[in-house]
Coordinates of C-alpha atoms and ligand atoms in Angstrom, one line a residue:
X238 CA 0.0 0.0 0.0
X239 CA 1.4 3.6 -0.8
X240 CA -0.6 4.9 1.6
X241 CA -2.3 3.9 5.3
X242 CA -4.6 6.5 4.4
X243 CA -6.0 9.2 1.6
X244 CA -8.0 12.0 2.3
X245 CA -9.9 13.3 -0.9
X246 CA -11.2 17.2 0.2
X247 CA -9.1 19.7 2.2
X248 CA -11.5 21.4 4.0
X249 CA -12.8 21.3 7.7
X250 CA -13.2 18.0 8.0
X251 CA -10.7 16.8 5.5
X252 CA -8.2 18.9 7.0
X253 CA -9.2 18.1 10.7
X254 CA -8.9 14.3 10.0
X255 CA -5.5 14.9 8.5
X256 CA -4.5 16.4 11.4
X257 CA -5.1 13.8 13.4
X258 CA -5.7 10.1 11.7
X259 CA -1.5 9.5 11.9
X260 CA 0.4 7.2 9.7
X261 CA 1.1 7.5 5.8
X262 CA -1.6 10.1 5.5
X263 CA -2.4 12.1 1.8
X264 CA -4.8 15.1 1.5
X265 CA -6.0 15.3 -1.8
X266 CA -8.1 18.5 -3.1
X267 CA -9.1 20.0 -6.6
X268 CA -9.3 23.3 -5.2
X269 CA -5.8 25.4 -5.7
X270 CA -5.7 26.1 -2.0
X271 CA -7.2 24.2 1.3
X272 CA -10.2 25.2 3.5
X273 CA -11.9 27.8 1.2
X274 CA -15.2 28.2 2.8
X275 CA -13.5 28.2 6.2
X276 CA -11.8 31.4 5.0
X277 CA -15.2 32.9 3.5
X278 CA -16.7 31.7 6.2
X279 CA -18.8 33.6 9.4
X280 CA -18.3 37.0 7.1
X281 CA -14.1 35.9 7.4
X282 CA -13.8 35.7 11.1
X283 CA -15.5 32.1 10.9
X284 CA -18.1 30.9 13.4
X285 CA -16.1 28.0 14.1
X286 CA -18.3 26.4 17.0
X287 CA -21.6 27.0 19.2
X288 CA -21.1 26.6 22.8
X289 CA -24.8 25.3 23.2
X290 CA -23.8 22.2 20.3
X291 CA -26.3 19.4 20.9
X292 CA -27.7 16.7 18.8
X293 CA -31.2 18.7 18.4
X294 CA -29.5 21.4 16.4
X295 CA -29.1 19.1 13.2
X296 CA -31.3 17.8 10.8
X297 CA -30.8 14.1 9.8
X298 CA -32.8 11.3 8.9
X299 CA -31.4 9.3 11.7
X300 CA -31.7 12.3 14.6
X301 CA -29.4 9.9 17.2
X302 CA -26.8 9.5 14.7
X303 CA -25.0 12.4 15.1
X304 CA -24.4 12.1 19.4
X305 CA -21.7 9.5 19.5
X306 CA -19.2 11.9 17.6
X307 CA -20.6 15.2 19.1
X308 CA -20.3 13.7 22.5
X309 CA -16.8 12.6 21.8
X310 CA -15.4 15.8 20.4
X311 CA -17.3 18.5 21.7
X312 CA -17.4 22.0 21.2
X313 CA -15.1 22.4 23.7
X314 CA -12.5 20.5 23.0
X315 CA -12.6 22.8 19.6
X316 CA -12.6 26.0 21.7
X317 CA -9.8 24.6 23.8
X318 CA -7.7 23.9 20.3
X319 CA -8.1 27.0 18.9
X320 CA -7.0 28.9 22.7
X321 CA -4.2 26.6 22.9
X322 CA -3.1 28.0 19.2
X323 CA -3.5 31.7 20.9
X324 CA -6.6 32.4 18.5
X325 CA -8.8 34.8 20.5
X326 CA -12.3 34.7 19.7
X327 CA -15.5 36.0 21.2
X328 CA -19.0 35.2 21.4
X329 CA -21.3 37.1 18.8
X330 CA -24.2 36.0 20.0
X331 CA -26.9 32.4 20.9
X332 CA -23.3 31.1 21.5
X333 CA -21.6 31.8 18.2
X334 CA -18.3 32.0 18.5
X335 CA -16.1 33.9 15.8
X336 CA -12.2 34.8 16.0
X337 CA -11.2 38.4 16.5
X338 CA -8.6 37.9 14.0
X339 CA -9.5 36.0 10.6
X340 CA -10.6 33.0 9.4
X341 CA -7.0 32.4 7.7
X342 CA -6.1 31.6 11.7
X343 CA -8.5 28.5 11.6
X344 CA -7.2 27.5 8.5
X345 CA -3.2 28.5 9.3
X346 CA -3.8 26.2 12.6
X347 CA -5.2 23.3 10.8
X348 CA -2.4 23.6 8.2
X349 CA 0.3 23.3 11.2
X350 CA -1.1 20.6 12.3
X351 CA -1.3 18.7 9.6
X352 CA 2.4 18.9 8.8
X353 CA 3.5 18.5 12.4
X354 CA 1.7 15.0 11.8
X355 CA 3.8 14.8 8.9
X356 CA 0.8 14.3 6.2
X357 CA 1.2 15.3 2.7
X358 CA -1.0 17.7 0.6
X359 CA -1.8 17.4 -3.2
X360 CA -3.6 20.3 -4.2
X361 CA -5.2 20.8 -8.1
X362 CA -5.5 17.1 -8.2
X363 CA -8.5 15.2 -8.5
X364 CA -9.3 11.3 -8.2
X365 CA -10.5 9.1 -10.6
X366 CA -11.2 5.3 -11.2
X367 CA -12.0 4.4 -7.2
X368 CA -11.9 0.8 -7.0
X369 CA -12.2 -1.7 -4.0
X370 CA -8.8 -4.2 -3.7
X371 CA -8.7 -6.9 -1.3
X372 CA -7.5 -5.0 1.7
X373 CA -7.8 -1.1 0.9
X374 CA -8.9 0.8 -2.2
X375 CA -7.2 1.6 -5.9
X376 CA -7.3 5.6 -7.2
X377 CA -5.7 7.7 -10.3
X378 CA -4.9 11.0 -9.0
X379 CA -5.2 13.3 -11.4
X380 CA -2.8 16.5 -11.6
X381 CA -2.8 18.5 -14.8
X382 CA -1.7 15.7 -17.3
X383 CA 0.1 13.7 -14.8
X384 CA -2.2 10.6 -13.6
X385 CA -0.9 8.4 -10.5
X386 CA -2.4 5.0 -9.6
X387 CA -2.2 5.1 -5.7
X388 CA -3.7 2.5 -3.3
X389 CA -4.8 3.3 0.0
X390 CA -5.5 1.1 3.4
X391 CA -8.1 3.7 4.4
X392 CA -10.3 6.5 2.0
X393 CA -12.1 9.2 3.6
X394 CA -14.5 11.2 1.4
X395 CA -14.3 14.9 2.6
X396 CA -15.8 16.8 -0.3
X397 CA -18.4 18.2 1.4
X398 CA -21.8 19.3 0.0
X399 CA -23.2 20.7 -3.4
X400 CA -23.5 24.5 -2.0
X401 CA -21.3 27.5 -4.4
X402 CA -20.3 25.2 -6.9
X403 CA -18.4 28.5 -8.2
X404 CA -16.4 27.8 -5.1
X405 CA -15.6 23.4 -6.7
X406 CA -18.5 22.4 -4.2
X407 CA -19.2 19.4 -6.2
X408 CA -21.5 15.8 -4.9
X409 CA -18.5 13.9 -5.4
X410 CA -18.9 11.8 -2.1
X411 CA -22.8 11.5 -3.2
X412 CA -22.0 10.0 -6.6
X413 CA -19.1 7.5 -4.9
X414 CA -21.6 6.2 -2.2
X415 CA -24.0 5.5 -5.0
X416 CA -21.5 3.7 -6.9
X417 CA -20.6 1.6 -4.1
X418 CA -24.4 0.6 -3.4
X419 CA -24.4 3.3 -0.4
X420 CA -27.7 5.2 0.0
X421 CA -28.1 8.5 -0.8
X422 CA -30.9 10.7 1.5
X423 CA -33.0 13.5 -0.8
X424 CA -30.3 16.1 -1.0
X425 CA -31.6 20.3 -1.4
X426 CA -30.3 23.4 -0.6
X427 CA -30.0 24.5 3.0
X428 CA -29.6 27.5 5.3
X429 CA -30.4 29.3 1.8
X430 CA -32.8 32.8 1.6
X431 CA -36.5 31.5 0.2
X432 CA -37.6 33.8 -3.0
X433 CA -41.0 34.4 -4.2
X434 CA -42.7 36.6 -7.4
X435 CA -41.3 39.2 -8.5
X436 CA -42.6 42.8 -6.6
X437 CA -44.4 40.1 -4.1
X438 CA -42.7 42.3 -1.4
X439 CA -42.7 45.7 -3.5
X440 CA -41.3 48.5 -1.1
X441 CA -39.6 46.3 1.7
X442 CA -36.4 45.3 0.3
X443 CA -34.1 46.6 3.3
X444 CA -36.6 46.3 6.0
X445 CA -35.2 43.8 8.9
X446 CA -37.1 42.9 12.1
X447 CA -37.3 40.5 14.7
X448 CA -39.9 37.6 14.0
X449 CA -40.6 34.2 14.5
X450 CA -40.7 31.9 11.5
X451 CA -41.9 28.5 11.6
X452 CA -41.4 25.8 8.8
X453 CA -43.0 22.1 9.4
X454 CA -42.8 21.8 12.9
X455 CA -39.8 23.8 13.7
X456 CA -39.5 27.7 15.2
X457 CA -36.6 30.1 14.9
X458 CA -37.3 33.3 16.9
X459 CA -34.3 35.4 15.1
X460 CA -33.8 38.5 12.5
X461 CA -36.2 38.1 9.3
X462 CA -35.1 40.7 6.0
X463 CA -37.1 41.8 3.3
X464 CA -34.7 41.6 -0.3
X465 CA -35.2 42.0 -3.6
X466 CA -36.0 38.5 -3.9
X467 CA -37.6 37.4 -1.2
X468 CA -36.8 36.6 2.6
X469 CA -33.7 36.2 4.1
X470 CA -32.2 37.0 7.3
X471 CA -30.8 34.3 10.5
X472 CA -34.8 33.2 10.8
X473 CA -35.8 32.7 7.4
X474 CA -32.0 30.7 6.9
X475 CA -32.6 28.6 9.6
X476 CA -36.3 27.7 8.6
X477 CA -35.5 27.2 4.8
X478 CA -33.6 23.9 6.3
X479 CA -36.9 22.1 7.5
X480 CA -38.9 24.3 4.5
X481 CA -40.4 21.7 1.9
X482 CA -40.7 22.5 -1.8
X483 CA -44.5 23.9 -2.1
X484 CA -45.1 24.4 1.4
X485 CA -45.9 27.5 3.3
X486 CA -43.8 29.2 6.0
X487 CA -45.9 31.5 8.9
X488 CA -44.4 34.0 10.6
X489 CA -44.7 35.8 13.7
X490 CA -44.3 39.4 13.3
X491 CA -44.8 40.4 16.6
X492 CA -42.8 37.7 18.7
X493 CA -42.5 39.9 22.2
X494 CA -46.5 38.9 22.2
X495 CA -47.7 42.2 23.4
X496 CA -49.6 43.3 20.4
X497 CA -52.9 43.5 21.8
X498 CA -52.2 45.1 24.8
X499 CA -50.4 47.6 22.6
X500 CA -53.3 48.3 20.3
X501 CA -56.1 48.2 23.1
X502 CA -53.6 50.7 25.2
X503 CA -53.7 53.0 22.3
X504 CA -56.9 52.8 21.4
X505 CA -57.8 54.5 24.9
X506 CA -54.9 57.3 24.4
X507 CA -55.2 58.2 20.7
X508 CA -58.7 56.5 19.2
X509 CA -58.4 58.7 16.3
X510 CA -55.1 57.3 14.8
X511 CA -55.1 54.8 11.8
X512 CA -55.0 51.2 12.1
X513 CA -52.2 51.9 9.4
X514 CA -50.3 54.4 11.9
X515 CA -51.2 51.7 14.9
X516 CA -49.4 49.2 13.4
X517 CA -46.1 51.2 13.6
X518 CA -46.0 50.8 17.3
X519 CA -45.4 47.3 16.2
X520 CA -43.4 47.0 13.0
X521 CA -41.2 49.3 10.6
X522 CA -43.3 51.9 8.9
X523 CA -42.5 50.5 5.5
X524 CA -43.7 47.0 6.5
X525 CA -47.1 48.8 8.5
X526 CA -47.9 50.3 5.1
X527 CA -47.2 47.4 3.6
X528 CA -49.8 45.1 5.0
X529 CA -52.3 48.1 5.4
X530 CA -52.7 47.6 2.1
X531 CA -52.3 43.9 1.5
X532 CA -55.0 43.2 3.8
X533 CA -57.0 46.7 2.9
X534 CA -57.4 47.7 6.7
X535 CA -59.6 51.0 7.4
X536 CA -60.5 53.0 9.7
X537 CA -59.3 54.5 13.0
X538 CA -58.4 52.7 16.1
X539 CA -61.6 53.8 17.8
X540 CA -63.4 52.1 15.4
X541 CA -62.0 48.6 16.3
X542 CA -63.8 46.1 18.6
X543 CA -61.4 44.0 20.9
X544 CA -62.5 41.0 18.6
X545 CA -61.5 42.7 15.6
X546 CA -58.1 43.4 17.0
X547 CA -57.7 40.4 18.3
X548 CA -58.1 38.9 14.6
X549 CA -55.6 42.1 13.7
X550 CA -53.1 40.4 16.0
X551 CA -53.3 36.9 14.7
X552 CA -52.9 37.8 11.1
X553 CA -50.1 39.4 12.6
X554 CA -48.9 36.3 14.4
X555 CA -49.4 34.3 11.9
X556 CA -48.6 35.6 8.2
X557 CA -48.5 32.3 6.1
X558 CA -46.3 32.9 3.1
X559 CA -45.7 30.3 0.1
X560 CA -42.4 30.6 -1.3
X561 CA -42.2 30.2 -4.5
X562 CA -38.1 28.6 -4.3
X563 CA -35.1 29.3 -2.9
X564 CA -32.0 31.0 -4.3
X565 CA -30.7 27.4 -4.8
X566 CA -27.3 25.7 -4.0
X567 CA -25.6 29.0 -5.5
X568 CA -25.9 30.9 -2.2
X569 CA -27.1 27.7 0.1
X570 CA -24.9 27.5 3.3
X571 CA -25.0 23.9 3.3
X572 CA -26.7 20.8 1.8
X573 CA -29.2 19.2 3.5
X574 CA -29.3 15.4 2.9
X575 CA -26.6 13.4 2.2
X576 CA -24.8 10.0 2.4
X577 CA -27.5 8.0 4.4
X578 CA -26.4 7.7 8.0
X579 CA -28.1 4.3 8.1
X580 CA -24.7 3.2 5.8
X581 CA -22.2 4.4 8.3
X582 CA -21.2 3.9 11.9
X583 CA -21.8 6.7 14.0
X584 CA -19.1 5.8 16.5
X585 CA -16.4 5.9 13.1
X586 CA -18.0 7.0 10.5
X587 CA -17.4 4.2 8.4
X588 CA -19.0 2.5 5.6
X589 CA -20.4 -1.2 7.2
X590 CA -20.7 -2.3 3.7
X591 CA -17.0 -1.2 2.6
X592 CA -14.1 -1.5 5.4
X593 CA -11.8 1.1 5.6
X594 CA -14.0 3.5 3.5
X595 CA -15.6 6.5 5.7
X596 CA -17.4 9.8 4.9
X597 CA -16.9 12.8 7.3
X598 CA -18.6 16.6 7.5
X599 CA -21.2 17.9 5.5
X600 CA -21.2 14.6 2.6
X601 CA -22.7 12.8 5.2
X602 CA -26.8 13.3 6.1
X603 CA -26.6 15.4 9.1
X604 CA -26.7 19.6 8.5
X605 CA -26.4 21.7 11.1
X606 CA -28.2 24.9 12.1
X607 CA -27.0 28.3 11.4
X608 CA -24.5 29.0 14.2
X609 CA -20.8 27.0 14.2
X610 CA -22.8 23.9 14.2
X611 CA -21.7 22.7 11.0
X612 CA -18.0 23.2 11.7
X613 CA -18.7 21.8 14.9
X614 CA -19.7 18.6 13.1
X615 CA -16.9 19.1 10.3
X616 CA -14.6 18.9 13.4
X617 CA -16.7 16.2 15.6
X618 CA -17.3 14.0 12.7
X619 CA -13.6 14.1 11.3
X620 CA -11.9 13.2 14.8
X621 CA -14.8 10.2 14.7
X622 CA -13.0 8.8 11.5
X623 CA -9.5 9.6 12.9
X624 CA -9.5 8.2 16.4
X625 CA -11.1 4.8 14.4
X626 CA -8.3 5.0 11.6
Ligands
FDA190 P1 -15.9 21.7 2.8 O1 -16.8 22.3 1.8 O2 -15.3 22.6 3.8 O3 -14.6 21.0 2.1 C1 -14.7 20.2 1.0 C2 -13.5 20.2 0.2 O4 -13.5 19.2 -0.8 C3 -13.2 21.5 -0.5 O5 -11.9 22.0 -0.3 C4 -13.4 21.2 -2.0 O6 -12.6 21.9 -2.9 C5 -13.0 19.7 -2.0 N1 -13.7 18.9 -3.1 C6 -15.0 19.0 -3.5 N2 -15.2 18.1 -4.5 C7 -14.0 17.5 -4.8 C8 -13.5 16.6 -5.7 N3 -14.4 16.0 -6.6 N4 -12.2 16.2 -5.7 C9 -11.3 16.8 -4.8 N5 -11.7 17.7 -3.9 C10 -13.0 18.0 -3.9 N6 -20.5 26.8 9.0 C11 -20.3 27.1 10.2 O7 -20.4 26.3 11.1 N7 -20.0 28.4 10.6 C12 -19.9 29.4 9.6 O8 -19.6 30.6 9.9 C13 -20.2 29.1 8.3 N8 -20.2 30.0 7.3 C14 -20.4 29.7 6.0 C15 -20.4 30.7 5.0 C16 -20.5 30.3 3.7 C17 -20.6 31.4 2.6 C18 -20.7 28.9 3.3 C19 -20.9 28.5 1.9 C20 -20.7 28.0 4.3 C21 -20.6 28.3 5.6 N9 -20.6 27.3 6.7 C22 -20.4 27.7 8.0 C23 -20.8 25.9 6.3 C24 -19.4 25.2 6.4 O9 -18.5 26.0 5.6 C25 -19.5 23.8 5.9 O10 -20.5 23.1 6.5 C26 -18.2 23.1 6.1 O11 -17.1 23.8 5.4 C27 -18.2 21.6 5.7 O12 -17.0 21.1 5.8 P2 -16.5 19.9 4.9 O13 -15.0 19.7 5.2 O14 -17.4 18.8 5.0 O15 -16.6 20.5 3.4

């Protein structure tokens, strides 16, 4: 064997197991340099964990799958990585923690680890031909016109998901796992702004509140923007993960649930103000104008029974919205679905059906919330792999 073990993908989790698998180790990426999206990542000071990490903030077929690695590299064993590199970070906010610095330090720590464990990188290489041998696998690396046959005792698929393909995001793992008889969940784009007609929202690009926004069965109480396209903003991200092709989404724009109590107050103090003015006690002006004249309301406060603002307030608590898409893998955060956890081991992430073969980070069918939770699994699943290897 040339090698105890190839890595094909340098980027959190590639680069993570790399760092810590030992032996004959080769990184393989097509990318010209290692770790892009941790460098774009968390606006380039990377979100690299979430204190509050927990198996309820992913979304996977299998929801147990991911506690065995989580439990076993937490988010603070991460934290105490990255302190013990001198990397000082801070907590944004709902536990987010970013560096000070940049994201380069992330990658520039991974990168030192990697050659203190004396791995070797191939970058602009790609791999072709995967085939299963008796005791390992077979692969032609790919590098310009060279091609190199290399076999391997262990291969870990580290590509990632389908999201920016402008950045190489490619479903490389997806199509291997498929190949080797490995299910494959329903993959779409995740943690991605939702879009809907054209001048559906005419007059509130810009505007940003607080809401709650609720897809299937899930709520995210966060920030919710109006764009040109659509809805975007930390809620609307998070929901578009659990959001379903065709269904609707219902927000909450009045999450600190005093509404009525607001409107009835005013109504005693100033009865002769709109219900189109009232409503700015509650939301932006632009947004107040907005759904005076969606939902054609008239009149003055005075004029409202309690029962008529109390249907006021639950259109309010309650807008349900069909998107029409979503702005697609080209912007997507992550991809949700992924190889099908019921193929692995959650304890090594390996393949039952192929020894030796494993599938680490976001390939695999568990995507994290907005927040450092999909490093945190990046970094949770990849030590998984390495501590087995
Ligand atoms: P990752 O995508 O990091 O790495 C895959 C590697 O495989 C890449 O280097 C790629 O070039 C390589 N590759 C792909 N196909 C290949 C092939 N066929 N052959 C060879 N190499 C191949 N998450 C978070 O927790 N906090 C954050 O702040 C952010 N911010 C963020 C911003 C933006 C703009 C995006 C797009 C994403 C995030 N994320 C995030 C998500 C996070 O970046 C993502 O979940 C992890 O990078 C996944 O790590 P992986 O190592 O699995 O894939």
């Amino acid at each position: 064997m040339d090698y105890d073990t190839i890595i094909l993908g340098a980027g959190a989790a590639g680069l993570m197991c790399a760092a810590h698998c030992g032996g004959r180790v080769l990184l393989v990426d097509h990318a010209k340099k290692p770790g892009e999206k941790i460098r774009i990542s968390g606006g380039g000071r990377c979100n690299f964990t979430n204190t509050g990490t927990g198996p309820e903030n992913f979304l996977s077929a299998n929801p147990h799958f991911a506690k065995s690695a989580l439990a076993r590299y937490t988010q603070w064993d991460f934290i105490s990585l990255v302190s013990e590199h001198g990397i000082a970070w801070h907590e944004k906010t709902l536990g987010q923690l970013f560096c000070d610095g940049s994201a380069q330090q992330i990658i520039d720590m991974l990168l030192g680890l990697v050659g203190r464990a004396g791995a070797e990188i191939s970058l602009s290489t790609s791999a072709e031909d995967i085939t299963r041998l008796a005791d390992g696998y077979g692969l032609t690396l790919v590098r310009g016109n060279a091609r190199q046959l290399v076999t391997t005792r262990n291969l870990v698929l580290a590509t990632g998901g389908k999201s920016i393909p402008k950045m190489g995001a490619t479903g490389f793992a997806h199509d291997l796992a498929r190949q080797m008889d490995l299910p494959v969940t329903e993959r779409a784009p995740a943690l991605v702004p939702l879009t809907f007609a054209p001048d559906r929202f005419a007059g509130l690009p810009g505007v940003a509140l607080p809401a709650r926004v609720t897809a299937g069965a899930t709520t995210f109480a966060e920030a919710l923007l109006f764009t040109h396209r659509g809805l975007s903003g930390p809620a609307i991200l998070q929901a578009s993960s659990y959001w379903q092709e065709g269904a609707e989404i219902t927000i909450d724009l009045t999450p600190g649930g005093q509404a009525l109590a607001t409107l009835r107050g005013a109504r005693r103090k100033v009865g002769n103000r709109s219900l189109t003015r009232s409503l700015d006690m509650l939301l932006p002006a632009r947004l107040s104008d907005y759904l005076a004249a969606d939902w054609q309301l008239e009149g003055n406060l005075a004029d409202q029974s309690d029962a008529a603002l109390g249907a006021l307030c639950d259109r309010l608590s309650q807008w349900r919205l069909r998107p029409a898409g979503s702005e697609g893998y080209r912007t997507a955060e992550v991809t949700r679905g992924g190889v099908s956890t019921e193929a692995l081991s959650s304890r090594s992430l390996q393949s039952h059906a192929h020894p030796g073969l494993y599938f680490i980070g976001e390939c695999v069918d568990v995507t994290g919330w907005l927040g450092g939770y999909n490093f945190q699994w990046a970094w949770s699943s990849a030590m998984a792999a390495a501590r087995a290897i």
